[in-house]
């Protein structure tokens, strides 16, 4: 091991930035800690304005070549990246689990295969991308997608590589070059991925990774005048800071933010299914933006729902995320645990009642928690906790259910459990949310628009929406007259 590499359970990870196809160190570093046991994984390069500028310059230099690369060739390289990810699923899973504490089995079976799929999907979409020409008084209109230029991608720690590649893949497919700034609490898979992509044939400078803190490296990147797009996934306060930086340079920006999504359970629902959907909200120790953390249950079935929920949730196994039988792993950081517990303790002081949990566990674990007797305007109902904490409220009819569901500043997702198709149609029509699931949860097709309303985000990603965002659309109008035949 050199001074710039870590050994994470047998997998070597470089701790430096990846700029212009080369590893770059920084004068300073920051410490990366594993949430599993609080052990120090290593010291990571702490980027500043200098590294941010170098990365934007590298992305600028690589842009003309990548943008001019034929679509079929770009698609071939992105498929090669997907192949390479598939060969390293085990390594990527091990590193991610040690870095952010999410379940190893989820990484192996769901998350990392999805990383590869992100590249395949957008590579194929690129090949099929087209637009019918149309006619205006004999003139031909031809719409084309021109890549925008260097894109800055800023991502959170809860699903680090999956969320990063959900941006990297369409940005690169569209012909842009990118600079990724991963979250400082889980920076390792971004670095490992840079090596994997380079070995798969991605040209130097097309993908750059700058490590560091948001206020330093992140801020320097989003403020850089040569950046043409900013795509951010993270919290609302950070989004506001980035939006201001984007406004200063008039750069289009997309924001995927937090949520406080509802699960509406009607008396006509399949109750076991509804309970399963509710218990599923503890996935990733509750650190999921889409999580339906507000359970709204029709009063007549509330008691039975609570009984079955308690039975099922109490059987969840909390522990080491590397263990195949674990259902809930640790939370990311002691600071996050304190934040979660603060929310719960203030809710209890305000009169909430604990159904299950309501306390910290050993180490960096928080007991899966359900609180009831919570007021609609209370902090615990209105603010995103981002931990394994759910609230339960009751309603008496459809109108009240919809009113409670929509009474939030967020609008990321909503889940409805009902056996009545008419009700499903009526209720989903009235819900304010970027995604509504009916009798299911977390089914996400990359063709679908994904994003949030209100404070849950600005813009949509997925399929054509991603290409629209990462491209400057151009309409070329050609007159019927004026052509010379050079035949
Ligand atoms: P965060 O906003 O604290 O940090 C996200 C990223 O922004 C990190 O990489 C951080 O370093 C960077 N950053 C911080 N300040 C910055 C600045 N001034 N300039 C540029 N970059 C800066 O969020 P987090 O705690 O890492 O993530 C949790 C949040 O993300 C939750 O609110 C969650 O709901 C949200 N999230 C949303 C989605 C979605 O798709 N809607 C998905 C996952 C997570």
XYZ file of C-alpha atoms and ligand atoms in Angstrom, residues 154-158 163 181-184 212-215 218-219 222 232-236 238 241-242 256-259 288-289 384 386 412 450 456, ligand 1:
80
model
C -22.710 16.852 -6.434
C -23.986 13.789 -4.602
C -24.942 12.600 -1.095
C -23.795 9.637 1.003
C -26.918 7.520 1.333
C -26.896 8.274 -7.287
C -17.805 15.726 -6.004
C -18.929 12.809 -3.831
C -20.089 13.279 -0.241
C -17.295 13.511 2.310
C -13.469 17.188 -0.227
C -15.951 19.163 1.802
C -19.028 20.764 0.309
C -18.193 24.253 1.529
C -18.139 21.657 -3.723
C -18.575 25.393 -3.520
C -20.517 25.036 -8.484
C -27.286 18.148 -7.267
C -28.779 15.512 -4.992
C -28.824 16.357 -1.317
C -30.486 18.532 1.286
C -32.638 21.627 0.900
C -27.352 23.049 0.400
C -26.622 27.747 -1.622
C -25.935 25.977 -4.915
C -33.138 16.218 -6.214
C -33.835 16.965 -2.559
C -35.413 15.604 0.559
C -38.875 14.382 1.336
C -33.769 7.098 1.780
C -35.048 10.338 0.277
C -37.136 15.095 7.254
C -33.367 10.754 7.537
C -41.099 13.826 -3.606
C -37.996 11.263 -11.494
C -38.249 18.219 -2.920
P -25.976 17.559 1.901
O -26.789 18.605 1.223
O -25.439 17.856 3.245
O -24.724 17.165 1.003
C -24.861 16.690 -0.311
C -23.607 17.024 -1.088
O -23.496 18.428 -1.211
C -22.309 16.545 -0.444
O -21.452 16.050 -1.445
C -21.748 17.826 0.147
O -20.345 17.809 0.286
C -22.176 18.826 -0.896
N -22.207 20.225 -0.466
C -22.472 20.711 0.768
N -22.404 22.069 0.765
C -22.088 22.431 -0.496
C -21.874 23.695 -1.135
N -21.966 24.841 -0.475
N -21.572 23.703 -2.451
C -21.488 22.547 -3.134
N -21.652 21.340 -2.591
C -21.965 21.270 -1.282
O -26.882 16.245 1.912
P -26.532 14.844 2.571
O -26.696 14.954 4.037
O -25.240 14.335 2.018
O -27.683 13.929 1.951
C -28.906 13.747 2.549
C -29.969 14.555 1.825
O -30.026 14.170 0.462
C -31.350 14.275 2.381
O -32.068 15.481 2.490
C -31.969 13.385 1.323
O -33.372 13.407 1.280
C -31.374 13.928 0.078
N -31.443 12.946 -1.011
C -32.294 13.178 -2.061
C -32.414 12.246 -3.087
C -33.347 12.471 -4.251
O -33.156 11.843 -5.284
N -34.338 13.341 -4.150
C -31.646 11.085 -3.047
C -30.804 10.872 -1.971
C -30.701 11.817 -0.955
